[in-house]
Short mmCIF file of N, CA and C in Angstrom, two decimals:
data_model
loop_
_atom_site.label_atom_id
_atom_site.label_comp_id
_atom_site.label_asym_id
_atom_site.label_seq_id
_atom_site.Cartn_x
_atom_site.Cartn_y
_atom_site.Cartn_z
N UNK A 11 20.50 8.41 -3.40
CA UNK A 11 20.01 9.66 -2.82
C UNK A 11 19.11 10.37 -3.86
N UNK A 12 17.86 10.35 -3.54
CA UNK A 12 16.86 11.07 -4.40
C UNK A 12 16.74 12.50 -3.84
N UNK A 13 16.18 13.39 -4.61
CA UNK A 13 15.96 14.75 -4.12
C UNK A 13 14.48 14.99 -3.89
N UNK A 14 13.70 13.90 -3.72
CA UNK A 14 12.31 14.05 -3.37
C UNK A 14 12.20 14.54 -1.91
N UNK A 15 11.25 15.43 -1.71
CA UNK A 15 11.13 16.02 -0.33
C UNK A 15 9.70 15.74 0.15
N UNK A 16 9.39 16.38 1.28
CA UNK A 16 8.10 16.30 1.93
C UNK A 16 7.44 17.65 1.71
N UNK A 17 6.21 17.64 1.18
CA UNK A 17 5.48 18.95 1.10
C UNK A 17 5.07 19.41 2.47
N UNK A 18 5.22 20.62 2.78
CA UNK A 18 4.76 21.07 4.06
C UNK A 18 5.56 22.23 4.58
N UNK A 19 5.30 22.60 5.80
CA UNK A 19 5.93 23.70 6.46
C UNK A 19 6.74 23.15 7.59
N UNK A 20 7.93 23.70 7.77
CA UNK A 20 8.88 23.22 8.76
C UNK A 20 8.33 23.11 10.18
N UNK A 21 7.57 24.12 10.59
CA UNK A 21 7.07 24.11 11.97
C UNK A 21 6.10 22.94 12.17
N UNK A 22 5.25 22.65 11.15
CA UNK A 22 4.31 21.57 11.30
C UNK A 22 5.08 20.21 11.27
N UNK A 23 6.00 20.09 10.40
CA UNK A 23 6.77 18.84 10.31
C UNK A 23 7.52 18.61 11.62
N UNK A 24 8.12 19.67 12.19
CA UNK A 24 8.81 19.52 13.45
C UNK A 24 7.88 19.01 14.59
N UNK A 25 6.63 19.54 14.57
CA UNK A 25 5.65 19.10 15.59
C UNK A 25 5.31 17.58 15.37
N UNK A 26 5.19 17.18 14.10
CA UNK A 26 4.87 15.80 13.78
C UNK A 26 5.99 14.85 14.20
N UNK A 27 7.23 15.35 14.13
CA UNK A 27 8.41 14.52 14.43
C UNK A 27 8.86 14.60 15.91
N UNK A 28 8.27 15.56 16.65
CA UNK A 28 8.67 15.70 18.05
C UNK A 28 8.43 14.45 18.86
N UNK A 29 9.44 14.12 19.55
CA UNK A 29 9.38 12.92 20.41
C UNK A 29 8.55 13.25 21.65
N UNK A 30 7.55 12.43 21.98
CA UNK A 30 6.68 12.70 23.12
C UNK A 30 6.99 11.76 24.21
N UNK A 31 6.84 12.21 25.40
CA UNK A 31 6.94 11.39 26.58
C UNK A 31 5.62 10.63 26.67
N UNK A 32 5.59 9.48 27.29
CA UNK A 32 4.41 8.62 27.37
C UNK A 32 3.23 9.36 27.92
N UNK A 33 3.44 10.09 29.05
CA UNK A 33 2.36 10.80 29.70
C UNK A 33 1.84 11.91 28.80
N UNK A 34 2.71 12.59 28.15
CA UNK A 34 2.30 13.70 27.21
C UNK A 34 1.43 13.15 26.03
N UNK A 35 1.85 11.97 25.51
CA UNK A 35 1.07 11.37 24.39
C UNK A 35 -0.28 10.98 24.89
N UNK A 36 -0.38 10.34 26.08
CA UNK A 36 -1.65 9.85 26.62
C UNK A 36 -2.55 11.10 26.89
N UNK A 37 -1.99 12.17 27.38
CA UNK A 37 -2.82 13.36 27.70
C UNK A 37 -3.36 13.95 26.43
N UNK A 38 -2.66 13.75 25.31
CA UNK A 38 -3.12 14.28 23.98
C UNK A 38 -4.08 13.32 23.31
N UNK A 39 -4.37 12.18 23.99
CA UNK A 39 -5.32 11.23 23.45
C UNK A 39 -4.79 10.09 22.70
N UNK A 40 -3.48 9.87 22.70
CA UNK A 40 -2.89 8.74 22.03
C UNK A 40 -2.82 7.56 22.99
N UNK A 41 -2.84 6.33 22.48
CA UNK A 41 -2.71 5.17 23.32
C UNK A 41 -1.32 5.05 23.90
N UNK A 42 -0.31 5.55 23.09
CA UNK A 42 1.09 5.54 23.56
C UNK A 42 1.90 6.49 22.77
N UNK A 43 3.11 6.78 23.23
CA UNK A 43 4.03 7.66 22.50
C UNK A 43 4.40 7.04 21.16
N UNK A 44 4.47 5.70 21.10
CA UNK A 44 4.81 5.09 19.83
C UNK A 44 3.72 5.24 18.80
N UNK A 45 2.46 5.12 19.21
CA UNK A 45 1.35 5.37 18.31
C UNK A 45 1.37 6.78 17.78
N UNK A 46 1.63 7.74 18.66
CA UNK A 46 1.75 9.15 18.24
C UNK A 46 2.83 9.33 17.22
N UNK A 47 3.99 8.68 17.43
CA UNK A 47 5.10 8.83 16.49
C UNK A 47 4.77 8.17 15.13
N UNK A 48 4.09 7.01 15.18
CA UNK A 48 3.72 6.33 13.96
C UNK A 48 2.71 7.21 13.10
N UNK A 49 1.77 7.82 13.82
CA UNK A 49 0.80 8.66 13.14
C UNK A 49 1.54 9.89 12.49
N UNK A 50 2.50 10.48 13.23
CA UNK A 50 3.27 11.59 12.62
C UNK A 50 3.98 11.15 11.35
N UNK A 51 4.57 9.96 11.35
CA UNK A 51 5.21 9.44 10.10
C UNK A 51 4.21 9.23 8.99
N UNK A 52 3.02 8.69 9.36
CA UNK A 52 2.01 8.45 8.33
C UNK A 52 1.59 9.77 7.67
N UNK A 53 1.45 10.79 8.48
CA UNK A 53 1.00 12.11 7.90
C UNK A 53 2.13 12.64 6.94
N UNK A 54 3.39 12.50 7.39
CA UNK A 54 4.48 12.93 6.56
C UNK A 54 4.55 12.12 5.21
N UNK A 55 4.36 10.86 5.36
CA UNK A 55 4.45 10.00 4.15
C UNK A 55 3.31 10.28 3.18
N UNK A 56 2.18 10.73 3.68
CA UNK A 56 1.09 11.11 2.76
C UNK A 56 1.47 12.38 1.95
N UNK A 57 2.49 13.09 2.41
CA UNK A 57 2.95 14.32 1.78
C UNK A 57 4.35 14.12 1.20
N UNK A 58 4.84 12.93 1.10
CA UNK A 58 6.10 12.58 0.53
C UNK A 58 6.09 12.66 -0.96
N UNK A 59 6.91 13.51 -1.64
CA UNK A 59 6.87 13.66 -3.09
C UNK A 59 7.08 12.36 -3.84
N UNK A 60 8.03 11.53 -3.39
CA UNK A 60 8.27 10.25 -4.15
C UNK A 60 7.04 9.29 -4.04
N UNK A 61 6.45 9.22 -2.85
CA UNK A 61 5.32 8.37 -2.72
C UNK A 61 4.19 8.86 -3.57
N UNK A 62 3.91 10.14 -3.59
CA UNK A 62 2.89 10.75 -4.43
C UNK A 62 3.15 10.49 -5.88
N UNK A 63 4.39 10.73 -6.35
CA UNK A 63 4.73 10.45 -7.78
C UNK A 63 4.59 9.03 -8.19
N UNK A 64 5.02 8.15 -7.33
CA UNK A 64 4.87 6.68 -7.63
C UNK A 64 3.44 6.29 -7.65
N UNK A 65 2.60 6.74 -6.72
CA UNK A 65 1.16 6.43 -6.72
C UNK A 65 0.51 6.86 -8.01
N UNK A 66 0.94 8.02 -8.52
CA UNK A 66 0.33 8.59 -9.75
C UNK A 66 0.84 7.84 -11.01
N UNK A 67 1.82 7.02 -10.85
CA UNK A 67 2.42 6.24 -11.99
C UNK A 67 3.37 7.08 -12.82
N UNK A 68 3.82 8.21 -12.26
CA UNK A 68 4.67 9.12 -13.03
C UNK A 68 6.12 8.64 -12.99
N UNK A 69 6.57 7.96 -11.97
CA UNK A 69 7.94 7.57 -11.91
C UNK A 69 8.12 6.11 -11.30
N UNK A 70 9.21 5.49 -11.68
CA UNK A 70 9.62 4.21 -11.13
C UNK A 70 8.55 3.09 -11.21
N UNK A 71 7.82 3.07 -12.36
CA UNK A 71 6.80 2.00 -12.52
C UNK A 71 7.47 0.59 -12.47
N UNK A 72 6.84 -0.27 -11.74
CA UNK A 72 7.35 -1.65 -11.67
C UNK A 72 8.23 -1.86 -10.46
N UNK A 73 8.69 -0.80 -9.81
CA UNK A 73 9.55 -0.90 -8.67
C UNK A 73 8.73 -0.83 -7.42
N UNK A 74 9.18 -1.49 -6.36
CA UNK A 74 8.50 -1.48 -5.08
C UNK A 74 9.45 -0.96 -3.99
N UNK A 75 8.87 -0.56 -2.90
CA UNK A 75 9.62 -0.11 -1.72
C UNK A 75 8.98 -0.72 -0.49
N UNK A 76 9.85 -1.06 0.48
CA UNK A 76 9.33 -1.51 1.74
C UNK A 76 8.58 -0.48 2.44
N UNK A 77 7.86 -0.86 3.47
CA UNK A 77 7.15 0.14 4.30
C UNK A 77 8.12 1.00 5.08
N UNK A 78 7.98 2.25 5.02
CA UNK A 78 8.80 3.19 5.80
C UNK A 78 8.29 3.31 7.19
N UNK A 79 9.08 2.82 8.18
CA UNK A 79 8.70 2.96 9.58
C UNK A 79 9.74 3.69 10.41
N UNK A 80 10.62 4.32 9.66
CA UNK A 80 11.77 5.06 10.28
C UNK A 80 11.58 6.58 9.99
N UNK A 81 12.23 7.33 10.83
CA UNK A 81 12.15 8.83 10.73
C UNK A 81 12.87 9.27 9.46
N UNK A 82 12.56 10.48 8.98
CA UNK A 82 13.24 11.00 7.77
C UNK A 82 14.72 10.94 7.95
N UNK A 83 15.42 10.73 6.84
CA UNK A 83 16.88 10.46 6.87
C UNK A 83 17.69 11.66 6.40
N UNK A 84 17.05 12.79 6.15
CA UNK A 84 17.74 14.02 5.69
C UNK A 84 16.96 15.23 6.19
N UNK A 85 17.42 16.24 6.41
CA UNK A 85 18.74 16.79 6.45
C UNK A 85 19.01 17.03 7.89
N UNK A 86 20.16 16.44 8.38
CA UNK A 86 20.53 16.59 9.77
C UNK A 86 21.48 17.79 9.89
N UNK A 87 21.51 18.45 11.00
CA UNK A 87 22.37 19.60 11.22
C UNK A 87 23.84 19.23 11.18
N UNK A 88 24.67 20.08 10.65
CA UNK A 88 26.11 19.86 10.52
C UNK A 88 26.85 19.88 11.84
N UNK A 89 26.31 20.71 12.76
CA UNK A 89 26.99 20.82 14.10
C UNK A 89 26.42 19.88 15.15
N UNK A 90 25.11 19.68 15.18
CA UNK A 90 24.48 18.74 16.09
C UNK A 90 23.82 17.65 15.31
N UNK A 91 24.54 16.56 15.25
CA UNK A 91 24.15 15.41 14.38
C UNK A 91 22.80 14.69 14.76
N UNK A 92 22.32 15.02 15.98
CA UNK A 92 21.04 14.36 16.38
C UNK A 92 19.76 15.14 16.14
N UNK A 93 19.96 16.34 15.53
CA UNK A 93 18.74 17.14 15.23
C UNK A 93 18.75 17.48 13.72
N UNK A 94 17.50 17.79 13.24
CA UNK A 94 17.38 18.14 11.85
C UNK A 94 17.93 19.56 11.61
N UNK A 95 18.16 19.87 10.40
CA UNK A 95 18.83 21.13 9.94
C UNK A 95 18.36 22.34 10.74
N UNK A 96 19.34 23.05 11.31
CA UNK A 96 19.05 24.27 12.05
C UNK A 96 19.65 25.51 11.35
N UNK A 97 20.15 25.34 10.10
CA UNK A 97 20.65 26.48 9.34
C UNK A 97 19.61 27.39 8.92
N UNK A 98 20.03 28.53 8.27
CA UNK A 98 19.02 29.51 7.82
C UNK A 98 18.04 28.85 6.83
N UNK A 99 18.46 27.93 6.05
CA UNK A 99 17.59 27.26 5.08
C UNK A 99 16.55 26.38 5.81
N UNK A 100 16.88 25.86 6.94
CA UNK A 100 15.98 25.03 7.78
C UNK A 100 15.13 24.05 6.86
N UNK A 101 15.90 23.22 6.14
CA UNK A 101 15.25 22.30 5.19
C UNK A 101 14.24 21.38 5.93
N UNK A 102 13.17 21.08 5.27
CA UNK A 102 12.20 20.18 5.81
C UNK A 102 12.70 18.75 5.82
N UNK A 103 12.76 18.08 6.98
CA UNK A 103 13.16 16.69 7.00
C UNK A 103 12.41 15.84 5.93
N UNK A 104 13.17 14.92 5.36
CA UNK A 104 12.62 14.12 4.25
C UNK A 104 13.27 12.78 4.18
N UNK A 105 12.65 11.86 3.43
CA UNK A 105 13.24 10.57 3.11
C UNK A 105 13.86 10.65 1.73
N UNK A 106 15.08 11.26 1.65
CA UNK A 106 15.73 11.38 0.38
C UNK A 106 16.55 10.13 0.06
N UNK A 107 16.80 9.30 1.06
CA UNK A 107 17.57 8.06 0.87
C UNK A 107 16.59 6.87 0.88
N UNK A 108 16.46 6.24 -0.28
CA UNK A 108 15.44 5.15 -0.47
C UNK A 108 16.02 3.96 -1.15
N UNK A 109 15.38 2.81 -0.97
CA UNK A 109 15.76 1.61 -1.71
C UNK A 109 14.50 1.12 -2.44
N UNK A 110 14.53 1.20 -3.80
CA UNK A 110 13.44 0.66 -4.61
C UNK A 110 14.01 -0.57 -5.30
N UNK A 111 13.15 -1.54 -5.59
CA UNK A 111 13.65 -2.75 -6.22
C UNK A 111 12.50 -3.33 -7.10
N UNK A 112 12.95 -4.13 -8.08
CA UNK A 112 11.97 -4.89 -8.95
C UNK A 112 11.71 -6.19 -8.23
N UNK A 113 10.39 -6.55 -8.05
CA UNK A 113 10.02 -7.69 -7.24
C UNK A 113 10.24 -9.01 -8.05
N UNK A 114 10.48 -8.97 -9.30
CA UNK A 114 10.66 -10.22 -10.10
C UNK A 114 9.37 -10.58 -10.81
N UNK A 115 9.25 -11.85 -11.23
CA UNK A 115 8.09 -12.21 -12.02
C UNK A 115 6.81 -12.30 -11.26
N UNK A 116 6.82 -12.80 -10.07
CA UNK A 116 5.66 -12.92 -9.28
C UNK A 116 5.28 -11.61 -8.62
N UNK A 117 4.13 -11.52 -8.01
CA UNK A 117 3.79 -10.30 -7.29
C UNK A 117 3.51 -10.55 -5.83
N UNK A 118 3.74 -9.61 -5.00
CA UNK A 118 3.53 -9.73 -3.56
C UNK A 118 2.08 -10.10 -3.28
N UNK A 119 1.72 -10.79 -2.18
CA UNK A 119 2.65 -11.35 -1.23
C UNK A 119 2.94 -12.80 -1.42
N UNK A 120 3.03 -13.22 -2.69
CA UNK A 120 3.37 -14.58 -3.09
C UNK A 120 4.68 -14.97 -2.54
N UNK A 121 4.77 -16.10 -1.77
CA UNK A 121 6.05 -16.55 -1.22
C UNK A 121 7.07 -16.91 -2.25
N UNK A 122 6.64 -17.08 -3.49
CA UNK A 122 7.61 -17.44 -4.54
C UNK A 122 8.09 -16.21 -5.31
N UNK A 123 7.77 -15.09 -4.79
CA UNK A 123 8.30 -13.86 -5.45
C UNK A 123 9.78 -13.91 -5.55
N UNK A 124 10.33 -13.50 -6.65
CA UNK A 124 11.79 -13.57 -6.91
C UNK A 124 12.58 -12.78 -5.84
N UNK A 125 12.09 -11.61 -5.46
CA UNK A 125 12.76 -10.86 -4.42
C UNK A 125 11.88 -10.68 -3.20
N UNK A 126 12.37 -11.01 -2.05
CA UNK A 126 11.64 -10.88 -0.79
C UNK A 126 12.36 -9.84 0.09
N UNK A 127 11.59 -8.94 0.57
CA UNK A 127 12.10 -7.99 1.54
C UNK A 127 11.91 -8.45 2.93
N UNK A 128 12.92 -8.55 3.69
CA UNK A 128 12.81 -9.00 5.08
C UNK A 128 12.90 -7.81 6.08
N UNK A 129 13.59 -6.79 5.74
CA UNK A 129 13.72 -5.58 6.66
C UNK A 129 14.07 -4.37 5.82
N UNK A 130 13.60 -3.21 6.30
CA UNK A 130 13.90 -1.95 5.57
C UNK A 130 13.97 -0.94 6.70
N UNK A 131 15.14 -0.23 6.87
CA UNK A 131 15.31 0.61 8.03
C UNK A 131 16.39 1.66 7.71
N UNK A 132 16.48 2.62 8.54
CA UNK A 132 17.65 3.54 8.51
C UNK A 132 18.62 3.20 9.64
N UNK A 133 19.80 3.69 9.49
CA UNK A 133 20.82 3.49 10.54
C UNK A 133 21.03 4.83 11.18
N UNK A 134 20.14 5.18 12.13
CA UNK A 134 20.19 6.49 12.77
C UNK A 134 21.49 6.73 13.56
N UNK A 135 22.18 5.70 13.99
CA UNK A 135 23.41 5.87 14.75
C UNK A 135 24.60 6.22 13.89
N UNK A 136 24.48 6.16 12.63
CA UNK A 136 25.61 6.47 11.72
C UNK A 136 25.52 7.95 11.38
N UNK A 137 26.31 8.81 12.03
CA UNK A 137 26.11 10.25 11.97
C UNK A 137 27.23 11.00 11.27
N UNK A 138 27.88 10.36 10.33
CA UNK A 138 29.03 11.03 9.69
C UNK A 138 28.62 11.98 8.53
N UNK A 139 27.34 12.08 8.31
CA UNK A 139 26.88 12.92 7.21
C UNK A 139 25.55 13.66 7.60
N UNK A 140 25.04 14.53 6.76
CA UNK A 140 23.74 15.10 7.03
C UNK A 140 22.61 14.15 6.55
N UNK A 141 22.96 13.03 6.05
CA UNK A 141 22.00 11.97 5.71
C UNK A 141 22.20 10.82 6.70
N UNK A 142 21.15 10.00 6.86
CA UNK A 142 21.28 8.75 7.57
C UNK A 142 21.08 7.67 6.54
N UNK A 143 22.00 6.69 6.50
CA UNK A 143 21.93 5.62 5.50
C UNK A 143 20.66 4.73 5.74
N UNK A 144 20.24 4.14 4.62
CA UNK A 144 19.11 3.24 4.62
C UNK A 144 19.60 1.86 4.20
N UNK A 145 19.04 0.84 4.82
CA UNK A 145 19.48 -0.53 4.52
C UNK A 145 18.21 -1.38 4.30
N UNK A 146 18.33 -2.34 3.33
CA UNK A 146 17.30 -3.32 3.10
C UNK A 146 17.88 -4.73 3.13
N UNK A 147 17.20 -5.60 3.79
CA UNK A 147 17.57 -7.03 3.81
C UNK A 147 16.71 -7.73 2.82
N UNK A 148 17.32 -8.14 1.69
CA UNK A 148 16.56 -8.77 0.57
C UNK A 148 17.05 -10.18 0.32
N UNK A 149 16.21 -11.04 -0.09
CA UNK A 149 16.65 -12.33 -0.58
C UNK A 149 16.16 -12.46 -2.05
N UNK A 150 17.02 -13.00 -2.91
CA UNK A 150 16.71 -13.02 -4.29
C UNK A 150 16.75 -14.50 -4.78
N UNK A 151 15.62 -14.94 -5.31
CA UNK A 151 15.56 -16.29 -5.91
C UNK A 151 15.93 -16.16 -7.41
N UNK A 152 16.72 -17.19 -7.84
CA UNK A 152 17.09 -17.13 -9.23
C UNK A 152 17.26 -18.54 -9.75
N UNK A 153 17.24 -18.65 -11.03
CA UNK A 153 17.43 -19.95 -11.66
C UNK A 153 18.74 -19.89 -12.40
N UNK A 154 19.54 -20.93 -12.33
CA UNK A 154 20.76 -20.97 -13.10
C UNK A 154 20.51 -21.40 -14.51
N UNK A 155 21.21 -20.76 -15.42
CA UNK A 155 21.09 -21.06 -16.88
C UNK A 155 21.68 -22.45 -17.12
N UNK A 156 21.39 -23.00 -18.28
CA UNK A 156 21.89 -24.28 -18.68
C UNK A 156 23.36 -24.26 -18.73
N UNK A 157 24.00 -25.29 -18.11
CA UNK A 157 25.46 -25.34 -18.14
C UNK A 157 26.15 -24.61 -17.06
N UNK A 158 25.41 -23.83 -16.24
CA UNK A 158 26.00 -23.06 -15.13
C UNK A 158 26.31 -23.96 -13.96
N UNK A 159 27.44 -23.73 -13.35
CA UNK A 159 27.85 -24.53 -12.18
C UNK A 159 27.00 -24.15 -10.99
N UNK A 160 26.55 -25.15 -10.23
CA UNK A 160 25.81 -24.90 -9.02
C UNK A 160 26.76 -24.46 -7.86
N UNK A 161 26.34 -23.51 -7.07
CA UNK A 161 27.22 -23.15 -5.95
C UNK A 161 27.29 -24.35 -4.94
N UNK A 162 28.46 -24.51 -4.37
CA UNK A 162 28.63 -25.60 -3.42
C UNK A 162 28.40 -25.08 -1.97
N UNK A 163 27.69 -25.86 -1.23
CA UNK A 163 27.46 -25.50 0.21
C UNK A 163 28.76 -25.59 0.93
N UNK A 164 28.96 -24.66 1.84
CA UNK A 164 30.16 -24.63 2.70
C UNK A 164 30.09 -25.75 3.66
N UNK A 165 31.14 -26.56 3.84
CA UNK A 165 31.20 -27.66 4.77
C UNK A 165 31.97 -27.17 6.00
N UNK A 166 31.24 -27.02 7.11
CA UNK A 166 31.90 -26.51 8.32
C UNK A 166 32.99 -27.48 8.83
N UNK A 167 32.98 -28.75 8.47
CA UNK A 167 34.00 -29.68 8.94
C UNK A 167 35.12 -29.83 7.94
N UNK A 168 35.01 -29.12 6.75
CA UNK A 168 36.08 -29.28 5.76
C UNK A 168 37.39 -28.64 6.25
N UNK A 169 38.53 -29.24 5.87
CA UNK A 169 39.81 -28.68 6.27
C UNK A 169 40.47 -28.01 5.08
N UNK A 170 41.13 -26.95 5.30
CA UNK A 170 41.79 -26.20 4.20
C UNK A 170 43.00 -26.88 3.73
#
């Protein structure tokens, strides 16, 4: 849980995050409601403090993050878990929950990169907190040191 937020004003952020019906999005000039939603996220990410700090080289040098294609994960209202903060503070929704990782010796998009990201998403349905958890599906290539035992493949036909 980082404390990086999104620069902006709550009313504008709410408009960018508003879910549009297909007809409403098309009337506003979008090809689809999904395209409208993606553009709203792109605008917010351009104002995301962690993204800005990383691009400037100020923090987390050498770490990478998957593409964020999910809605902000913080701060959800304590009474209505499906809406962003409605308290007096009315915090601006942000991606405070992130997964950064070291890619290993090689660099993207090399298929031999030590760490490969397969998926990066939030779990919007898990509503037990004012945060939504974030999950990354990663595979890690590694070399065993000299003398290390190799893992044995599980034999589906083996009997206990």
